[in-house]
Tab-separated table of C-alpha atoms in Angstrom:
chain	number	residue	atom	x	y	z
A	1	UNK	CA	125.484	243.334	199.965
A	2	UNK	CA	121.957	242.017	200.074
A	3	UNK	CA	121.462	241.165	203.751
A	4	UNK	CA	118.591	243.269	205.053
A	5	UNK	CA	117.959	244.786	208.448
A	6	UNK	CA	120.188	245.590	211.404
A	7	UNK	CA	122.814	243.173	212.688
A	8	UNK	CA	124.700	242.817	215.946
A	9	UNK	CA	128.233	242.149	214.685
A	10	UNK	CA	129.918	242.812	211.340
A	11	UNK	CA	133.159	240.774	211.091
A	12	UNK	CA	135.167	242.607	208.466
A	13	UNK	CA	138.282	241.186	206.786
A	14	UNK	CA	139.192	241.829	203.157
A	15	UNK	CA	142.705	240.360	203.186
A	16	UNK	CA	143.520	237.705	200.621
A	17	UNK	CA	145.835	234.997	201.922
A	18	UNK	CA	147.887	233.667	204.806
A	19	UNK	CA	146.765	233.441	208.404
A	20	UNK	CA	144.450	236.466	208.267
A	21	UNK	CA	141.414	234.943	206.525
A	22	UNK	CA	141.873	231.687	208.462
A	23	UNK	CA	141.788	233.559	211.761
A	24	UNK	CA	138.890	235.796	210.677
A	25	UNK	CA	136.765	232.749	209.901
A	26	UNK	CA	137.660	231.093	213.198
A	27	UNK	CA	136.864	234.314	215.055
A	28	UNK	CA	133.442	234.534	213.395
A	29	UNK	CA	132.689	230.888	214.169
A	30	UNK	CA	133.515	231.317	217.840
A	31	UNK	CA	131.528	234.524	218.098
A	32	UNK	CA	128.513	232.789	216.552
A	33	UNK	CA	128.934	230.011	219.116
A	34	UNK	CA	129.469	232.375	222.052
A	35	UNK	CA	126.503	234.595	221.166
A	36	UNK	CA	124.009	232.360	219.334
A	37	UNK	CA	121.111	234.778	219.834
A	38	UNK	CA	122.895	237.627	218.081
A	39	UNK	CA	122.931	238.328	214.354
A	40	UNK	CA	126.381	238.149	212.746
A	41	UNK	CA	127.577	238.940	209.232
A	42	UNK	CA	131.032	237.987	207.908
A	43	UNK	CA	132.483	240.116	205.098
A	44	UNK	CA	135.246	238.564	202.969
A	45	UNK	CA	137.066	239.614	199.825
A	46	UNK	CA	136.244	237.792	196.597
A	47	UNK	CA	139.958	236.890	196.405
A	48	UNK	CA	140.201	235.382	199.900
A	49	UNK	CA	141.787	231.933	199.978
A	50	UNK	CA	139.252	230.975	202.638
A	51	UNK	CA	136.203	232.105	200.682
A	52	UNK	CA	134.995	228.581	199.935
A	53	UNK	CA	135.465	227.571	203.584
A	54	UNK	CA	133.463	230.641	204.601
A	55	UNK	CA	130.704	229.751	202.150
A	56	UNK	CA	130.388	226.247	203.577
A	57	UNK	CA	130.645	227.364	207.223
A	58	UNK	CA	126.953	228.126	207.615
A	59	UNK	CA	127.742	231.702	208.668
A	60	UNK	CA	125.945	234.621	206.998
A	61	UNK	CA	128.445	235.888	204.431
A	62	UNK	CA	128.829	238.839	202.096
A	63	UNK	CA	131.554	238.940	199.434
A	64	UNK	CA	133.243	242.214	198.468
A	65	UNK	CA	134.818	242.794	195.011
A	66	UNK	CA	138.592	243.281	195.237
A	67	UNK	CA	139.748	246.555	193.642
A	68	UNK	CA	143.314	245.264	193.401
A	69	UNK	CA	142.325	243.096	190.445
A	70	UNK	CA	140.395	245.843	188.627
A	71	UNK	CA	142.999	246.342	185.881
A	72	UNK	CA	144.610	249.746	185.216
A	73	UNK	CA	145.566	252.197	187.968
A	74	UNK	CA	142.548	254.304	187.065
A	75	UNK	CA	140.263	251.269	187.233
A	76	UNK	CA	141.718	250.333	190.613
A	77	UNK	CA	141.145	253.860	191.946
A	78	UNK	CA	137.551	253.837	190.702
A	79	UNK	CA	136.999	250.406	192.278
A	80	UNK	CA	138.338	251.625	195.636
A	81	UNK	CA	135.977	254.610	195.525
A	82	UNK	CA	133.047	252.321	194.672
A	83	UNK	CA	134.022	250.033	197.553
A	84	UNK	CA	134.064	252.947	199.996
A	85	UNK	CA	130.636	254.106	198.793
A	86	UNK	CA	129.206	250.592	199.249
A	87	UNK	CA	130.666	250.267	202.746
A	88	UNK	CA	129.275	253.651	203.815
A	89	UNK	CA	125.847	252.789	202.394
A	90	UNK	CA	125.740	249.331	203.955
A	91	UNK	CA	126.956	250.516	207.335
A	92	UNK	CA	124.027	252.940	207.407
A	93	UNK	CA	121.566	250.276	206.279
A	94	UNK	CA	122.784	247.400	208.456
A	95	UNK	CA	123.408	249.575	211.542
A	96	UNK	CA	125.712	247.039	213.258
A	97	UNK	CA	126.153	247.429	216.988
A	98	UNK	CA	129.725	246.215	216.636
A	99	UNK	CA	132.309	246.034	213.839
A	100	UNK	CA	135.166	243.574	214.416
A	101	UNK	CA	138.414	243.855	212.451
A	102	UNK	CA	140.115	240.497	213.220
A	103	UNK	CA	143.440	241.533	211.637
A	104	UNK	CA	144.897	244.534	209.859
A	105	UNK	CA	144.397	244.565	206.086
A	106	UNK	CA	144.991	246.930	203.195
A	107	UNK	CA	141.744	248.900	203.401
A	108	UNK	CA	140.940	248.703	207.114
A	109	UNK	CA	142.370	252.165	207.536
A	110	UNK	CA	141.121	254.676	206.480
A	111	UNK	CA	137.788	252.947	205.705
A	112	UNK	CA	137.251	252.385	209.436
A	113	UNK	CA	136.179	256.051	209.513
A	114	UNK	CA	133.094	255.077	207.503
A	115	UNK	CA	131.771	253.093	210.467
A	116	UNK	CA	128.869	255.128	211.912
A	117	UNK	CA	129.206	256.912	215.219
A	118	UNK	CA	127.721	254.846	217.988
A	119	UNK	CA	128.926	251.562	216.447
A	120	UNK	CA	131.604	249.973	218.596
A	121	UNK	CA	134.813	248.981	216.782
A	122	UNK	CA	136.839	246.012	218.023
A	123	UNK	CA	140.340	245.580	216.602
A	124	UNK	CA	142.489	242.458	217.116
A	125	UNK	CA	146.252	243.001	217.449
A	126	UNK	CA	148.336	239.997	216.373
A	127	UNK	CA	151.767	241.646	216.532
A	128	UNK	CA	152.289	245.113	217.963
A	129	UNK	CA	155.267	245.799	215.694
A	130	UNK	CA	156.337	244.026	212.477
A	131	UNK	CA	158.744	241.129	212.838
A	132	UNK	CA	162.332	241.253	211.516
A	133	UNK	CA	162.267	240.687	207.773
A	134	UNK	CA	158.556	241.494	207.491
A	135	UNK	CA	157.125	243.484	204.582
A	136	UNK	CA	155.873	247.101	204.467
A	137	UNK	CA	156.955	247.812	208.035
A	138	UNK	CA	156.133	251.522	207.961
A	139	UNK	CA	152.661	250.859	206.527
A	140	UNK	CA	151.951	248.171	209.110
A	141	UNK	CA	153.091	250.308	212.030
A	142	UNK	CA	151.311	253.495	210.975
A	143	UNK	CA	147.971	251.898	210.061
A	144	UNK	CA	147.918	249.751	213.188
A	145	UNK	CA	148.483	252.785	215.408
A	146	UNK	CA	145.497	254.433	213.768
A	147	UNK	CA	143.305	251.345	214.089
A	148	UNK	CA	144.175	250.939	217.764
A	149	UNK	CA	143.362	254.612	218.346
A	150	UNK	CA	140.052	254.317	216.480
A	151	UNK	CA	138.918	251.152	218.287
A	152	UNK	CA	136.592	251.059	221.284
A	153	UNK	CA	137.938	247.636	222.280
A	154	UNK	CA	141.390	246.178	221.497
A	155	UNK	CA	142.022	242.450	221.756
A	156	UNK	CA	145.535	241.020	222.013
A	157	UNK	CA	146.145	237.332	221.349
A	158	UNK	CA	148.725	236.828	224.115
A	159	UNK	CA	149.969	238.487	227.274
A	160	UNK	CA	153.233	239.213	225.443
A	161	UNK	CA	151.471	241.265	222.769
A	162	UNK	CA	149.217	242.880	225.364
A	163	UNK	CA	152.277	244.182	227.208
A	164	UNK	CA	153.680	245.613	223.964
A	165	UNK	CA	150.384	247.314	223.154
A	166	UNK	CA	150.293	248.936	226.598
A	167	UNK	CA	153.878	250.112	226.151
A	168	UNK	CA	153.486	251.627	222.685
A	169	UNK	CA	149.932	253.002	222.461
A	170	UNK	CA	148.460	255.849	224.475
A	171	UNK	CA	145.061	255.603	226.091
A	172	UNK	CA	144.656	251.874	225.407
A	173	UNK	CA	144.741	250.494	228.957
A	174	UNK	CA	141.015	250.583	229.693
A	175	UNK	CA	139.977	249.093	226.338
A	176	UNK	CA	142.579	246.292	226.088
A	177	UNK	CA	141.600	242.663	226.693
A	178	UNK	CA	143.548	239.410	226.232
A	179	UNK	CA	142.114	236.343	224.497
A	180	UNK	CA	144.837	233.702	223.846
A	181	UNK	CA	145.103	232.699	220.199
A	182	UNK	CA	144.975	228.973	221.036
A	183	UNK	CA	141.319	229.310	222.038
A	184	UNK	CA	140.229	230.177	218.504
A	185	UNK	CA	141.674	226.994	216.997
A	186	UNK	CA	139.805	224.459	219.118
A	187	UNK	CA	137.030	224.539	216.501
A	188	UNK	CA	139.355	222.471	214.278
A	189	UNK	CA	139.718	219.556	216.714
A	190	UNK	CA	139.761	216.365	214.683
A	191	UNK	CA	138.346	213.152	216.220
A	192	UNK	CA	140.930	211.019	214.419
A	193	UNK	CA	143.779	213.001	215.990
A	194	UNK	CA	142.706	211.836	219.450
A	195	UNK	CA	143.358	208.239	218.369
A	196	UNK	CA	146.691	208.487	216.607
A	197	UNK	CA	148.243	205.183	215.721
A	198	UNK	CA	151.438	204.525	217.687
A	199	UNK	CA	154.607	205.515	215.886
A	200	UNK	CA	156.086	202.397	214.253
A	201	UNK	CA	159.124	201.065	216.066
A	202	UNK	CA	162.285	202.080	214.267
A	203	UNK	CA	160.652	204.735	212.088
A	204	UNK	CA	162.500	208.083	212.019
A	205	UNK	CA	160.835	210.875	213.978
A	206	UNK	CA	158.907	213.080	211.549
A	207	UNK	CA	159.597	216.783	212.206
A	208	UNK	CA	157.854	219.637	210.380
A	209	UNK	CA	158.725	223.301	209.961
A	210	UNK	CA	155.814	224.983	208.204
A	211	UNK	CA	154.754	228.544	207.447
A	212	UNK	CA	156.314	231.719	206.094
A	213	UNK	CA	160.019	231.409	205.387
A	214	UNK	CA	161.140	234.678	206.944
A	215	UNK	CA	164.031	235.833	209.140
A	216	UNK	CA	162.349	235.750	212.552
A	217	UNK	CA	161.177	232.138	212.077
A	218	UNK	CA	164.764	231.039	212.753
A	219	UNK	CA	165.718	228.849	209.797
A	220	UNK	CA	169.393	229.676	210.315
A	221	UNK	CA	169.067	228.734	213.999
A	222	UNK	CA	167.438	225.458	212.987
A	223	UNK	CA	170.202	224.726	210.486
A	224	UNK	CA	172.840	225.222	213.176
A	225	UNK	CA	170.878	223.080	215.649
A	226	UNK	CA	170.676	220.186	213.203
A	227	UNK	CA	174.405	220.159	212.424
A	228	UNK	CA	175.278	217.866	215.390
A	229	UNK	CA	172.497	215.486	214.262
A	230	UNK	CA	173.664	215.130	210.643
A	231	UNK	CA	175.142	211.678	211.206
A	232	UNK	CA	171.917	210.265	212.643
A	233	UNK	CA	169.319	208.543	210.484
A	234	UNK	CA	166.494	208.402	213.055
A	235	UNK	CA	164.869	211.721	212.169
A	236	UNK	CA	163.349	213.415	209.150
A	237	UNK	CA	162.421	217.071	208.654
A	238	UNK	CA	160.073	218.641	206.123
A	239	UNK	CA	160.403	222.383	205.546
A	240	UNK	CA	157.240	223.667	203.881
A	241	UNK	CA	156.138	227.162	202.952
A	242	UNK	CA	157.291	230.223	201.064
A	243	UNK	CA	158.623	233.660	201.802
A	244	UNK	CA	161.711	235.892	201.673
A	245	UNK	CA	164.017	233.147	203.027
A	246	UNK	CA	163.062	230.576	200.376
A	247	UNK	CA	166.447	230.812	198.624
A	248	UNK	CA	168.243	230.403	201.961
A	249	UNK	CA	166.228	227.291	202.802
A	250	UNK	CA	166.844	225.755	199.386
A	251	UNK	CA	170.596	226.253	199.777
A	252	UNK	CA	171.199	225.744	203.506
A	253	UNK	CA	169.614	222.290	203.817
A	254	UNK	CA	170.613	220.783	200.472
A	255	UNK	CA	173.449	218.768	202.048
A	256	UNK	CA	171.134	217.116	204.609
A	257	UNK	CA	169.500	213.948	203.230
A	258	UNK	CA	167.142	213.873	206.224
A	259	UNK	CA	165.524	217.163	205.083
A	260	UNK	CA	162.803	217.422	202.438
A	261	UNK	CA	161.984	220.860	201.050
A	262	UNK	CA	158.574	221.977	199.858
A	263	UNK	CA	159.255	225.671	199.474
A	264	UNK	CA	155.975	226.810	197.956
A	265	UNK	CA	152.813	228.604	199.028
A	266	UNK	CA	150.509	226.222	200.895
A	267	UNK	CA	146.744	226.188	200.934
A	268	UNK	CA	145.062	225.640	204.298
A	269	UNK	CA	144.137	221.998	203.442
A	270	UNK	CA	147.749	221.314	202.371
A	271	UNK	CA	149.066	222.850	205.579
A	272	UNK	CA	146.713	220.807	207.760
A	273	UNK	CA	147.571	217.633	205.865
A	274	UNK	CA	151.282	218.116	206.502
A	275	UNK	CA	150.677	218.863	210.187
A	276	UNK	CA	148.497	215.769	210.639
A	277	UNK	CA	151.233	213.556	209.163
A	278	UNK	CA	154.004	214.980	211.369
A	279	UNK	CA	155.005	213.644	214.772
A	280	UNK	CA	155.929	217.101	216.004
A	281	UNK	CA	156.218	220.638	214.693
A	282	UNK	CA	159.340	222.692	215.210
A	283	UNK	CA	159.169	226.457	215.783
A	284	UNK	CA	162.777	227.691	216.170
A	285	UNK	CA	161.762	231.349	216.217
A	286	UNK	CA	164.322	233.956	217.261
A	287	UNK	CA	161.577	236.538	217.841
A	288	UNK	CA	157.839	236.045	218.245
A	289	UNK	CA	154.572	237.244	219.689
A	290	UNK	CA	152.451	234.095	219.398
A	291	UNK	CA	152.141	231.536	216.612
A	292	UNK	CA	149.029	230.279	214.821
A	293	UNK	CA	150.939	227.172	213.717
A	294	UNK	CA	151.141	225.869	217.295
A	295	UNK	CA	147.349	225.658	217.859
A	296	UNK	CA	146.893	224.391	214.288
A	297	UNK	CA	149.103	221.512	215.391
A	298	UNK	CA	147.528	220.925	218.784
A	299	UNK	CA	144.054	220.776	217.230
A	300	UNK	CA	145.359	217.925	215.057
A	301	UNK	CA	147.155	216.192	217.938
A	302	UNK	CA	150.613	217.399	216.901
A	303	UNK	CA	152.806	219.004	219.606
A	304	UNK	CA	155.579	221.549	218.995
A	305	UNK	CA	159.205	222.120	219.843
A	306	UNK	CA	159.542	225.851	220.585
A	307	UNK	CA	162.113	228.395	221.606
A	308	UNK	CA	161.472	230.466	224.775
A	309	UNK	CA	160.399	233.673	223.006
A	310	UNK	CA	157.167	235.643	223.174
A	311	UNK	CA	154.116	233.575	224.099
A	312	UNK	CA	155.406	230.316	222.547
A	313	UNK	CA	156.152	228.563	225.872
A	314	UNK	CA	152.708	229.558	227.172
A	315	UNK	CA	151.078	228.167	224.025
A	316	UNK	CA	152.493	224.696	224.754
A	317	UNK	CA	151.614	224.887	228.441
A	318	UNK	CA	155.256	225.483	229.390
A	319	UNK	CA	156.041	221.908	228.344
A	320	UNK	CA	152.669	220.225	228.934
A	321	UNK	CA	152.029	219.758	225.201
A	322	UNK	CA	155.386	220.586	223.700
A	323	UNK	CA	159.126	220.790	224.228
A	324	UNK	CA	160.530	224.187	225.240
A	325	UNK	CA	164.218	224.770	224.509
A	326	UNK	CA	166.104	226.175	227.484
A	327	UNK	CA	167.327	229.123	225.393
A	328	UNK	CA	166.884	230.493	221.885
A	329	UNK	CA	170.277	229.089	220.885
A	330	UNK	CA	171.388	226.351	218.521
A	331	UNK	CA	172.807	224.223	221.354
A	332	UNK	CA	169.611	224.399	223.406
A	333	UNK	CA	167.496	223.622	220.356
A	334	UNK	CA	169.671	220.606	219.561
A	335	UNK	CA	169.033	219.264	223.057
A	336	UNK	CA	165.256	219.737	222.695
A	337	UNK	CA	165.136	218.020	219.310
A	338	UNK	CA	167.360	215.175	220.462
A	339	UNK	CA	165.167	214.514	223.477
A	340	UNK	CA	162.157	213.838	221.268
A	341	UNK	CA	164.166	211.736	218.819
A	342	UNK	CA	165.378	209.567	221.688
A	343	UNK	CA	162.162	209.374	223.707
A	344	UNK	CA	159.220	208.354	221.536
A	345	UNK	CA	157.088	207.595	224.583
A	346	UNK	CA	157.416	211.253	225.546
A	347	UNK	CA	156.326	212.304	222.053
A	348	UNK	CA	153.286	210.020	222.271
A	349	UNK	CA	152.387	211.459	225.681
A	350	UNK	CA	152.529	215.016	224.307
A	351	UNK	CA	150.326	214.001	221.381
A	352	UNK	CA	147.786	212.373	223.686
A	353	UNK	CA	147.388	215.532	225.778
A	354	UNK	CA	147.193	218.026	222.916
A	355	UNK	CA	143.459	218.128	222.273
A	356	UNK	CA	142.484	218.113	225.948
A	357	UNK	CA	144.788	221.088	226.449
A	358	UNK	CA	143.060	222.916	223.605
A	359	UNK	CA	139.570	222.195	224.947
A	360	UNK	CA	140.524	223.458	228.399
A	361	UNK	CA	141.968	226.654	226.938
A	362	UNK	CA	138.864	227.325	224.901
A	363	UNK	CA	136.606	226.760	227.888
A	364	UNK	CA	138.668	229.155	229.998
A	365	UNK	CA	138.718	231.959	227.420
A	366	UNK	CA	135.869	234.473	227.548
A	367	UNK	CA	135.527	236.037	224.129
A	368	UNK	CA	131.952	237.152	224.732
A	369	UNK	CA	133.024	238.968	227.883
A	370	UNK	CA	136.119	240.427	226.221
A	371	UNK	CA	134.026	241.996	223.482
A	372	UNK	CA	131.805	243.719	226.032
C-alpha cells in the first residue's frame, strides 16, 4: 500500500465475487459523492471480479494480495500472516478516521481487531441470518455477530433487516441506521434505459430470472407458477446464474420450450446485458431480506415481479415500479405473471417510471448522515 498520509475513510472489502465487490464499489462511489472534501481509499483483493471496474472508477485504490491463491497450506498461512502485518502497519500509517466494511468477507473478522483504537468502524449488514440453502451458515452467523459487536455504526439495507438486527444483537439499537439498498444503485442509471423502444406488437413478453440458483430464490415456486401458462406462446423466460440449485433448474424446466437456461456464473457486464434486454425481472423468492437484482433492474429501466417477502415490495414501491404477488404462493405468482403478459401497456408504464423512482430514492437517502 503506497498511499501516503492520513485518510478519512478506508473502504475495506477483500471478497472475490458475487454481489459483495459490486456493492463495495457502489458504496465507495456514493461516499465519494456524498463527502467530496474527504479523502477516501478503497481496498480490494487482487482476485476481485470488480477490480478492473474499481481501477477505472477514478477512486483511490489499493490492491491486496489474496492468500487463498498462495499455494500450499503453509504458504497460505504465511500469506495470511503477512497480510495481517501489512494491515496493522498501514492502519497505523494511514490513521483513517473511519473504516467501512461494506459486507462480511473471509478475513474481516478477526482482522477488524487490527483497526486502531479511536478509528470508527462501520459495518453493513445485508442479511442478519443466512438464507435457506446458503453456505457456511455457522461461519456467517458467528463472524457477523462479532463484526456487529465490534462496529461503532451498523448500517442495514432495509427496514426488514434492521428489525432482525435489533432482535438478534445486543446493544445495537443506538448505533443502527437504515440506508435502503436501492439508493446505492442509482449510480448505474443508463440514459438509454429512459428511452426504451416500445415492445413490438405480438412479441412474447421477455421474463428474466437471474442470480444465484439457491433454495430461497424460489425456483420450485416459479416452476409451479408457470405450469398453468405452459400452453401459451406469448411469454419467454431466461434463467441465468449458478449455484446449488443448478441441477434442479436444468431438470425442472427442460419440458418448457418457452424457457432458456444459462446456468453458469455471470460477470457483472453479462448480468447487466441480460437485464437490459429483458422486459421484466422475476424474483419469486420464498424468503428474503432485500435484493440487489431489483435495483440493478430499475437502474436499467427494467421492473420486477416480486413475492411479498422481506423488503421486496418496498423495493418496487409497493407496485409503483413492479408487480407484487398477493402471496408467496404459486397461484398468486401465476396471476402476477399473467397480468404483465396480458397488459403490455402496464409493463411499459412500469419501465417508464423505474429510473425516476431510483433517483427519488437516492435523493431521499442520507448516507453521509447515517455514517455520522
